[in-house]
Tab-separated table of C-alpha atoms in Angstrom:
chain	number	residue	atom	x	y	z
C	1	UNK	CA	121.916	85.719	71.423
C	2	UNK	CA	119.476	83.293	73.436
C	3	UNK	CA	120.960	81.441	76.351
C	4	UNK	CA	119.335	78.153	78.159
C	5	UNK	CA	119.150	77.983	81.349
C	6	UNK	CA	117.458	74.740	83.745
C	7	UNK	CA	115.163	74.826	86.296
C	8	UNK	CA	112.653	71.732	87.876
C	9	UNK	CA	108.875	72.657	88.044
C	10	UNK	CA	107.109	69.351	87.582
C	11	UNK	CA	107.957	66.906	90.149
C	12	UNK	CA	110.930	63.732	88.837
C	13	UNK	CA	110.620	60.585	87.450
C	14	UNK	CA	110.467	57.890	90.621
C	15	UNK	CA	113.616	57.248	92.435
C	16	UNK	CA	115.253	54.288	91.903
C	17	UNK	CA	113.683	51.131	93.314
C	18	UNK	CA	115.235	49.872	96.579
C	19	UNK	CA	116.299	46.521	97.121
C	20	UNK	CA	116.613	44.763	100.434
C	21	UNK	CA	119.216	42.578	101.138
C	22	UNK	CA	120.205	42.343	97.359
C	23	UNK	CA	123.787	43.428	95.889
C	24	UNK	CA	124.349	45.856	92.805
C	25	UNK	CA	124.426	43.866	89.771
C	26	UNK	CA	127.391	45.800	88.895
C	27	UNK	CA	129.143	45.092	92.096
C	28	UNK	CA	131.422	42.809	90.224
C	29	UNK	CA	133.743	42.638	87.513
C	30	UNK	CA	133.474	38.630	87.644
C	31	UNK	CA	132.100	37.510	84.002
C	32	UNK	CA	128.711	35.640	83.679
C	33	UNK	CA	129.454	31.922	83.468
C	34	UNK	CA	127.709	29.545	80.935
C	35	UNK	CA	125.554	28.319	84.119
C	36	UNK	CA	123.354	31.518	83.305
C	37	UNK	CA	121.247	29.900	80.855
C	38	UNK	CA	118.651	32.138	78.207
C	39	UNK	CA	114.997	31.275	79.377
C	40	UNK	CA	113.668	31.297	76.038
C	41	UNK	CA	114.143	28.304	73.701
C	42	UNK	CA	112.813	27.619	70.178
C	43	UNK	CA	111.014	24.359	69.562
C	44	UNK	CA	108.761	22.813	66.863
C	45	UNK	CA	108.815	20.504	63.670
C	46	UNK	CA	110.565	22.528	61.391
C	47	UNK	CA	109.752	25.941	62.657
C	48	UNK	CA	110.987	28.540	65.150
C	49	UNK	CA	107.116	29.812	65.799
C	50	UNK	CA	106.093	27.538	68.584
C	51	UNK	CA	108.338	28.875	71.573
C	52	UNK	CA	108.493	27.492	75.367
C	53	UNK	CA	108.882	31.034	77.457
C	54	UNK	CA	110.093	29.013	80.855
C	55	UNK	CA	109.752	31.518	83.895
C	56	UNK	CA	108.314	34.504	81.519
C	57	UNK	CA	106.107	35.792	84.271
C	58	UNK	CA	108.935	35.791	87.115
C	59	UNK	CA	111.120	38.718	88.239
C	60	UNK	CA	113.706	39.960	84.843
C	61	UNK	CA	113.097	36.989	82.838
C	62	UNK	CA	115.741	37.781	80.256
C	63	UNK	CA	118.532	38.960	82.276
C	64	UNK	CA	121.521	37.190	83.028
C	65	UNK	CA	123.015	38.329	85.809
C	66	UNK	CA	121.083	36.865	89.270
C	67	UNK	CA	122.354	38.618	91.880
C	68	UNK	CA	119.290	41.020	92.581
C	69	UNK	CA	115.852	40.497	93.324
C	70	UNK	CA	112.410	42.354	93.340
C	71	UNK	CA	110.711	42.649	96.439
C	72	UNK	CA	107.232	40.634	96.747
C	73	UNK	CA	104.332	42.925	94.777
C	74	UNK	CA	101.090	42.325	93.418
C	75	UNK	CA	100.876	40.507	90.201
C	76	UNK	CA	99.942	42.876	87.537
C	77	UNK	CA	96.785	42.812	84.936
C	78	UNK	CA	97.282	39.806	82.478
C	79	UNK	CA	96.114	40.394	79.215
C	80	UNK	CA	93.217	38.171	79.644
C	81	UNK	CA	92.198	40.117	82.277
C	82	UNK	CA	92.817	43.281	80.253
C	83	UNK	CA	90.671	41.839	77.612
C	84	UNK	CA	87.766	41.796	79.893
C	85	UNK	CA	88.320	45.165	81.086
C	86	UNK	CA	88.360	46.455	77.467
C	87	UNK	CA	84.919	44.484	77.041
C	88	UNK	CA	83.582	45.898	80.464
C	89	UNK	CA	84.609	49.468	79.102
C	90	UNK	CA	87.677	50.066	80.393
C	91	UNK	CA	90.530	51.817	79.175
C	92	UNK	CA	94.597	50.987	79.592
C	93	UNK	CA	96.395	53.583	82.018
C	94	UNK	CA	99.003	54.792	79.949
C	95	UNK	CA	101.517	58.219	81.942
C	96	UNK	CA	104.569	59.434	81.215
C	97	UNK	CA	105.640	58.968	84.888
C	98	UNK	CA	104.207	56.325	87.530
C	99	UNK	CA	103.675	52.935	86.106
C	100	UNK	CA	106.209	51.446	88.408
C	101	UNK	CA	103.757	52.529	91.079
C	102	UNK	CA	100.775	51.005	89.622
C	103	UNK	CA	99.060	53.805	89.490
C	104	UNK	CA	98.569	53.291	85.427
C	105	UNK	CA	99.484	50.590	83.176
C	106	UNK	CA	102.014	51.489	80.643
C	107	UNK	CA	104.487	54.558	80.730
C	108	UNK	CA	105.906	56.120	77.568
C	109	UNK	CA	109.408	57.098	77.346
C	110	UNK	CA	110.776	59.435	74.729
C	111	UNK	CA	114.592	57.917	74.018
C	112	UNK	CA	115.346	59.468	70.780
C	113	UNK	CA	114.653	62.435	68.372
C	114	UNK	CA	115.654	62.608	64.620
C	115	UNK	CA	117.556	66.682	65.205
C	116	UNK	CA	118.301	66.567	68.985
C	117	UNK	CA	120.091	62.719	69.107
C	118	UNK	CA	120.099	60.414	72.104
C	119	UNK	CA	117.766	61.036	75.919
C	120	UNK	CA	121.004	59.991	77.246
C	121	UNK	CA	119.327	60.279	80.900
C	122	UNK	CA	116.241	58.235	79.722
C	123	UNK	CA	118.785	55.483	78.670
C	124	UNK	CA	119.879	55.457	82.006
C	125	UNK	CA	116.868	55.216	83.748
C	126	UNK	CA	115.741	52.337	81.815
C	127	UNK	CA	118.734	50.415	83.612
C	128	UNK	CA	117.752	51.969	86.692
C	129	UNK	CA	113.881	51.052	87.296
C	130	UNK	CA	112.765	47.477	86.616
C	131	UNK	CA	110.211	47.850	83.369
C	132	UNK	CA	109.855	46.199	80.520
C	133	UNK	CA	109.648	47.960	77.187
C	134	UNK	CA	106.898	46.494	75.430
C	135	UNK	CA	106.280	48.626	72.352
C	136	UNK	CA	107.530	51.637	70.069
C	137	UNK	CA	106.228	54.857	68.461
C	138	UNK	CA	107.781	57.049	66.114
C	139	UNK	CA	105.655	60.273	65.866
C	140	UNK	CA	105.959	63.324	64.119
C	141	UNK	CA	106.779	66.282	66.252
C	142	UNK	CA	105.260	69.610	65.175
C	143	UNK	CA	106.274	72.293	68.305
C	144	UNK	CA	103.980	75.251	68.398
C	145	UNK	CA	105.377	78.572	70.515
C	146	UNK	CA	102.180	79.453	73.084
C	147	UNK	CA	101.455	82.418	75.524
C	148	UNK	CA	99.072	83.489	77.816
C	149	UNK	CA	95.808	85.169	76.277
C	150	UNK	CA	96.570	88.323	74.662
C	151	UNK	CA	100.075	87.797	74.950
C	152	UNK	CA	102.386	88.851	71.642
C	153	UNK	CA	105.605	87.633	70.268
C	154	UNK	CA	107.116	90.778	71.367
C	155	UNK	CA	106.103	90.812	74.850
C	156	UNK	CA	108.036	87.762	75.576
C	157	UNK	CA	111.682	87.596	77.072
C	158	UNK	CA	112.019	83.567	78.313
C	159	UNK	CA	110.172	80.796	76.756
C	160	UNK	CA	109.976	77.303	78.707
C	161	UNK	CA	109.814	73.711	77.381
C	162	UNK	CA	111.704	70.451	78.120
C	163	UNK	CA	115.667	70.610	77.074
C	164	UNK	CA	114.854	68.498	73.279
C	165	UNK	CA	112.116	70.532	72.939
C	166	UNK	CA	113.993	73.701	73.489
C	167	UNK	CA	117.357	72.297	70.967
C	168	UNK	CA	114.529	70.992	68.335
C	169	UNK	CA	113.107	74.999	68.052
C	170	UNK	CA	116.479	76.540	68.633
C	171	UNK	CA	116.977	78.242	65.047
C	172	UNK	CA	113.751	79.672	65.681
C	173	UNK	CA	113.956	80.866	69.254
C	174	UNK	CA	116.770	82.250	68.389
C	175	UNK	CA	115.830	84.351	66.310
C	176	UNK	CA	112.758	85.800	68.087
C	177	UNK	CA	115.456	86.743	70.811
C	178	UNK	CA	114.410	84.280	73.945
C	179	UNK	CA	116.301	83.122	76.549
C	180	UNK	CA	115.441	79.211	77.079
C	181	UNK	CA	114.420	77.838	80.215
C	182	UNK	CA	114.863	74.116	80.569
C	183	UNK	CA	111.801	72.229	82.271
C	184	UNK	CA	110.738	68.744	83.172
C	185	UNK	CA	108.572	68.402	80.507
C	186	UNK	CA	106.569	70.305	77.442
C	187	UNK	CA	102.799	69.960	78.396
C	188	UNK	CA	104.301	71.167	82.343
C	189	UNK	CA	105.709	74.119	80.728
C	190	UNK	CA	102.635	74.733	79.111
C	191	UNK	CA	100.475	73.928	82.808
C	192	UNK	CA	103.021	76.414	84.524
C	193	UNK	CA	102.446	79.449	82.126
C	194	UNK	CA	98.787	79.529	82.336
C	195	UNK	CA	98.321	78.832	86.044
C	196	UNK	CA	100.809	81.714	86.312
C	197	UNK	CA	99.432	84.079	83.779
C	198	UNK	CA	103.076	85.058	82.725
C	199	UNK	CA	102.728	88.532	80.630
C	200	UNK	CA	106.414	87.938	79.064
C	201	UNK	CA	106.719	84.063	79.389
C	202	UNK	CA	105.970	81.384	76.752
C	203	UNK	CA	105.786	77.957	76.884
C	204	UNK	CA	107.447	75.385	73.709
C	205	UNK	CA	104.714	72.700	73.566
C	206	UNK	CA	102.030	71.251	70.964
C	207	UNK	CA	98.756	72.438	69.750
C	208	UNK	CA	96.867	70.380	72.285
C	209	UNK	CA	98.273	71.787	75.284
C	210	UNK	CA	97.602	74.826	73.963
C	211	UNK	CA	93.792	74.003	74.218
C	212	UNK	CA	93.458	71.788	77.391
C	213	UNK	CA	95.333	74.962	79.231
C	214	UNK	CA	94.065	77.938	77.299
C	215	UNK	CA	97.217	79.179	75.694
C	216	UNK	CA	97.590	81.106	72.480
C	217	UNK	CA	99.592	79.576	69.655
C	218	UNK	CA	101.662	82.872	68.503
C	219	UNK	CA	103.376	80.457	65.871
C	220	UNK	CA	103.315	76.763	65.063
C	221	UNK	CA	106.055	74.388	63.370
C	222	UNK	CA	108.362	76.414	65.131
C	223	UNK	CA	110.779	73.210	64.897
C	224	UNK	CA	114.658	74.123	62.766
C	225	UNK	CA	113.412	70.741	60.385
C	226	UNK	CA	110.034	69.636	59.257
C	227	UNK	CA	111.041	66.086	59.483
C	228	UNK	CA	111.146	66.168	63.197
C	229	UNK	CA	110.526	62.210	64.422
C	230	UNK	CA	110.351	61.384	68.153
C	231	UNK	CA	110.907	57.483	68.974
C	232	UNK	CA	108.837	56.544	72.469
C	233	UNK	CA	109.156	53.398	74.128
C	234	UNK	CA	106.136	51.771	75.870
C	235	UNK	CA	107.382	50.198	79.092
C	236	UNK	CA	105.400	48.032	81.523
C	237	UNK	CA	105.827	46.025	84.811
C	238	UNK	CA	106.019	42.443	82.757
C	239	UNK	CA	107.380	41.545	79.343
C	240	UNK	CA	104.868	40.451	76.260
C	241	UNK	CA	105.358	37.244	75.077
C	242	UNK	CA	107.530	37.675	71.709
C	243	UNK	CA	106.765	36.299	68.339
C	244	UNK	CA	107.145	35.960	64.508
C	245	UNK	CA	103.872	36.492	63.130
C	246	UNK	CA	105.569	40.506	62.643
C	247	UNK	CA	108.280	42.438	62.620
C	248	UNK	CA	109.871	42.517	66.108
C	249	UNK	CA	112.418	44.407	67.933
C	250	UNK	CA	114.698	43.524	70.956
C	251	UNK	CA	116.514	45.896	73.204
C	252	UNK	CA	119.450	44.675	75.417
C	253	UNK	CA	122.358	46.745	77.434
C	254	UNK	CA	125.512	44.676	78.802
C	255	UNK	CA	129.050	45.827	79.905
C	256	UNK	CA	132.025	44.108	78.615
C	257	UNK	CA	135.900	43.774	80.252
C	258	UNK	CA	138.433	46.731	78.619
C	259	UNK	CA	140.504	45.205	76.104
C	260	UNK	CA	141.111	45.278	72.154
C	261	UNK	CA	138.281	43.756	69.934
C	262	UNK	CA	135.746	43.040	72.625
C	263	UNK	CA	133.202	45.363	70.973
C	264	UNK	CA	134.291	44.200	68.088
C	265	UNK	CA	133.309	40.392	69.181
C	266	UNK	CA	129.945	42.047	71.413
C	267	UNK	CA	128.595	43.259	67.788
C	268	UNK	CA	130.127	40.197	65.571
C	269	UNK	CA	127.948	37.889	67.176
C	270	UNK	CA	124.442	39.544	65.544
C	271	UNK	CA	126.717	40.281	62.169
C	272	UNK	CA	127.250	36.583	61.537
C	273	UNK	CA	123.961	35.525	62.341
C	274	UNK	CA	122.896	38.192	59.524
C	275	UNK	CA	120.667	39.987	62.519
C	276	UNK	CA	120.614	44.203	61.572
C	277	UNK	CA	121.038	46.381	64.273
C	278	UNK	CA	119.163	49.345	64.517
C	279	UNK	CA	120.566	51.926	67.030
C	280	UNK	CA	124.106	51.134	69.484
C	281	UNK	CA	124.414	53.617	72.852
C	282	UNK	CA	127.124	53.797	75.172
C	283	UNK	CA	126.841	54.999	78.544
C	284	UNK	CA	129.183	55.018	81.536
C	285	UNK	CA	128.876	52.753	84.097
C	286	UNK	CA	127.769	54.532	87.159
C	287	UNK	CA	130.112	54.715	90.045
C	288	UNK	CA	132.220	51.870	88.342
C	289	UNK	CA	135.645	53.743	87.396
C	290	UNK	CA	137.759	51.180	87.520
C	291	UNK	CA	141.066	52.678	89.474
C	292	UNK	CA	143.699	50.779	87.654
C	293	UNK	CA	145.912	53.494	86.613
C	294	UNK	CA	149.722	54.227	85.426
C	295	UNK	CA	152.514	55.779	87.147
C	296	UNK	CA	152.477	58.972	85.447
C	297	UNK	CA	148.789	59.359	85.377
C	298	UNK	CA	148.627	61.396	88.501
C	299	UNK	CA	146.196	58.365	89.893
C	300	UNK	CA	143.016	59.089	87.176
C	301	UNK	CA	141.775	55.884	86.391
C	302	UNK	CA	143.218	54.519	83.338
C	303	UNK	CA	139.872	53.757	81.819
C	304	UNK	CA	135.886	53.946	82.226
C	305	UNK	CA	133.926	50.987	81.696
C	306	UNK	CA	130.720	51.491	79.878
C	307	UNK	CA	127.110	50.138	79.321
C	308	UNK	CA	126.338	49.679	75.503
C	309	UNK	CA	122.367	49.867	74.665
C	310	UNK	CA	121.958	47.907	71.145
C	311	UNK	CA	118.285	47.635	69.572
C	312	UNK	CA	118.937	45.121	66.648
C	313	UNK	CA	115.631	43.685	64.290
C	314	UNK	CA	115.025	40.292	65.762
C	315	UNK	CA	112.411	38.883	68.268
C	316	UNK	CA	113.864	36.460	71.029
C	317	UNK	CA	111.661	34.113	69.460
C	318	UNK	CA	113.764	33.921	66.889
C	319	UNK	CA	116.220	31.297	67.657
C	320	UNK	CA	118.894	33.174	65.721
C	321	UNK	CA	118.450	36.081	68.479
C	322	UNK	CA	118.736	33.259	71.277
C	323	UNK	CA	122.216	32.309	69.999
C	324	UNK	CA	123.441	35.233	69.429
C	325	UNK	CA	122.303	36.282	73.164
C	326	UNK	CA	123.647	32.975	74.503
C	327	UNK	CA	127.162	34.068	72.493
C	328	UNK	CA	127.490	37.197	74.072
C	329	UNK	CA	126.513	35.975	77.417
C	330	UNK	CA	129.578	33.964	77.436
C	331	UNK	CA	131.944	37.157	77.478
C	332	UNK	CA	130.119	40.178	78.612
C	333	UNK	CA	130.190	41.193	82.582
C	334	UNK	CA	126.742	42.109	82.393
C	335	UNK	CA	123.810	41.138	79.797
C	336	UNK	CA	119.987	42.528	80.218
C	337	UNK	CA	116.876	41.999	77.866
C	338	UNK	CA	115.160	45.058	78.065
C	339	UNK	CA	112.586	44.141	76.098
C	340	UNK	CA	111.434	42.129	72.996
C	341	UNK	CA	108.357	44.604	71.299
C	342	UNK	CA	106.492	44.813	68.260
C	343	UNK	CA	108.093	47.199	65.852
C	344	UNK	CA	107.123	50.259	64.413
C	345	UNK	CA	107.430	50.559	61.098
C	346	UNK	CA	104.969	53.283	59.859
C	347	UNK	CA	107.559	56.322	59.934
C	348	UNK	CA	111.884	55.913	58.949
């Protein structure tokens, strides 16, 4: 029977950002006051299209809790100044790791697969580092099993490849008798085998990093179901400026008091405004245990407060996604806009 095991070879996503002199927005447990106001409002003779975006371009726009700050930085490319880059021949920087470092432009961020569920730790570092998610993919993931050349199927004993990777092709592995290594990522498992020249380790990655590092593909769709759909999120340094003119998307997290029916009340707010949502997550709040506890409870804490991600189908253009925003706002501890994208709507 094949076993996992985890190991780090690629170096890890950037550290959280520091903030001088600021406090943890989740330093309190006080609940956002109606003073907070949503910088977004709807205006226009008989349509919600025309849209004043006050402070758009200034530090976390859409997030309601003030207490932190971002540290003085270069501004970043505007689009009309990406416009002329595209006409002057260049291209947009896009990385899986880095943006926040302007070293490229947009980072993409795998946060959920159709077989292997929830990146629960990309969820949490999309509270962590200060990006915006600007866009969505959904692509179609089709894992291929590679080896140094002249390698066999046989010869192997350990196969590498990033942990969803590794649960997407488990059936499979399984059955050719490998113990799975956990790495960082699939195209660094696939860079680590060939600079190594490993005689009886294999690599879970696609087709393409087969050819940009020389592999052989000993067997492709390897994945347990054919209908194997990654969702990415493109993040960048500042928000796009939401519309109408297409179907949009909005991503929020917020934390809420313990109590009956306040999730219940969190979600009814989008239900009565008819807005769907798409996807809910729930996450602990990190190092926020509260430490109320009962007599007999041996001093555990008596409950964990937790982060809820929701997507829902709504653009904060839409002044039915501002009130329902502006609603929530008035109970929940904590409220973020983490972004208000295009979506994608070429795969389910």
């Amino acid at each position: 029977m094949a076993t996992t095991t985890s190991r780090s070879l690629i170096t890890p996503l950037n550290s959280p950002i520091q903030y001088p002199n600021c406090r943890n927005p989740f330093s309190t447990a006080k609940p956002i006051t109606r003073s907070h106001s949503i910088h977004i409002h709807a205006r226009g003779s008989g349509s919600n299209d025309a849209i004043e975006l006050q402070k758009l371009m200034q530090n976390s726009p859409y997030e309601f809790s003030s207490r932190d700050t971002l540290p003085s930085l270069p501004r970043p490319l505007t689009s009309a100044r990406l416009s002329n880059l595209a006409a002057e021949g260049s291209r947009l920087r896009v990385a899986y790791q880095a943006v926040e470092k302007w070293l490229v432009d947009r980072a993409v961020l795998p946060i959920e697969n159709s077989l292997g569920g929830s990146i629960h730790r990309n969820y949490d570092l999309l509270l962590r580092h200060r990006l915006h998610i600007v866009g969505e993919v959904k692509l179609s993931i089709r894992h291929c099993l590679l080896a140094s050349p002249g390698v066999k199927i046989e010869n192997l004993k350990r196969v590498l490849s990033h942990p969803q990777a590794l649960a997407q092709c488990e059936n499979t592995l399984t059955k050719f008798g490998l113990v799975r290594e956990a790495v960082d990522d699939t195209a660094g498992a696939a860079k680590h085998v060939a600079l190594h020249g490993f005689y009886d380790v294999g690599a879970v990655a696609s087709f393409n990093a087969a050819k940009i590092y020389g592999l052989d593909v000993l067997a492709q769709d390897i994945q347990d179901d054919a209908d194997n759909v990654t969702r990415f999120l493109m993040l960048a340094r500042e928000p796009i400026i939401p519309g109408t003119d297409k179907p949009f998307k909005t991503s929020i997290v917020f934390s809420l008091e313990e109590g009956p029916g306040f999730l219940f009340k969190a979600l009814a707010v989008f239900a009565m405004r008819n807005i769907n949502l798409t996807k809910i997550e729930s996450r602990p709040l990190p190092k926020q245990a509260l430490q109320t506890s009962d007599d007999n409870a041996m001093c555990f804490p008596k409950y964990f407060p937790y982060l809820f991600y929701v997507d829902f189908e709504a653009s904060m253009a839409d002044q039915r996604a501002q009130n329902a925003l502006g609603h929530l706002k008035e109970f929940a501890t904590f409220m973020r806009v983490l972004g208000s994208y295009p979506a994608d709507i070429g795969l389910p």
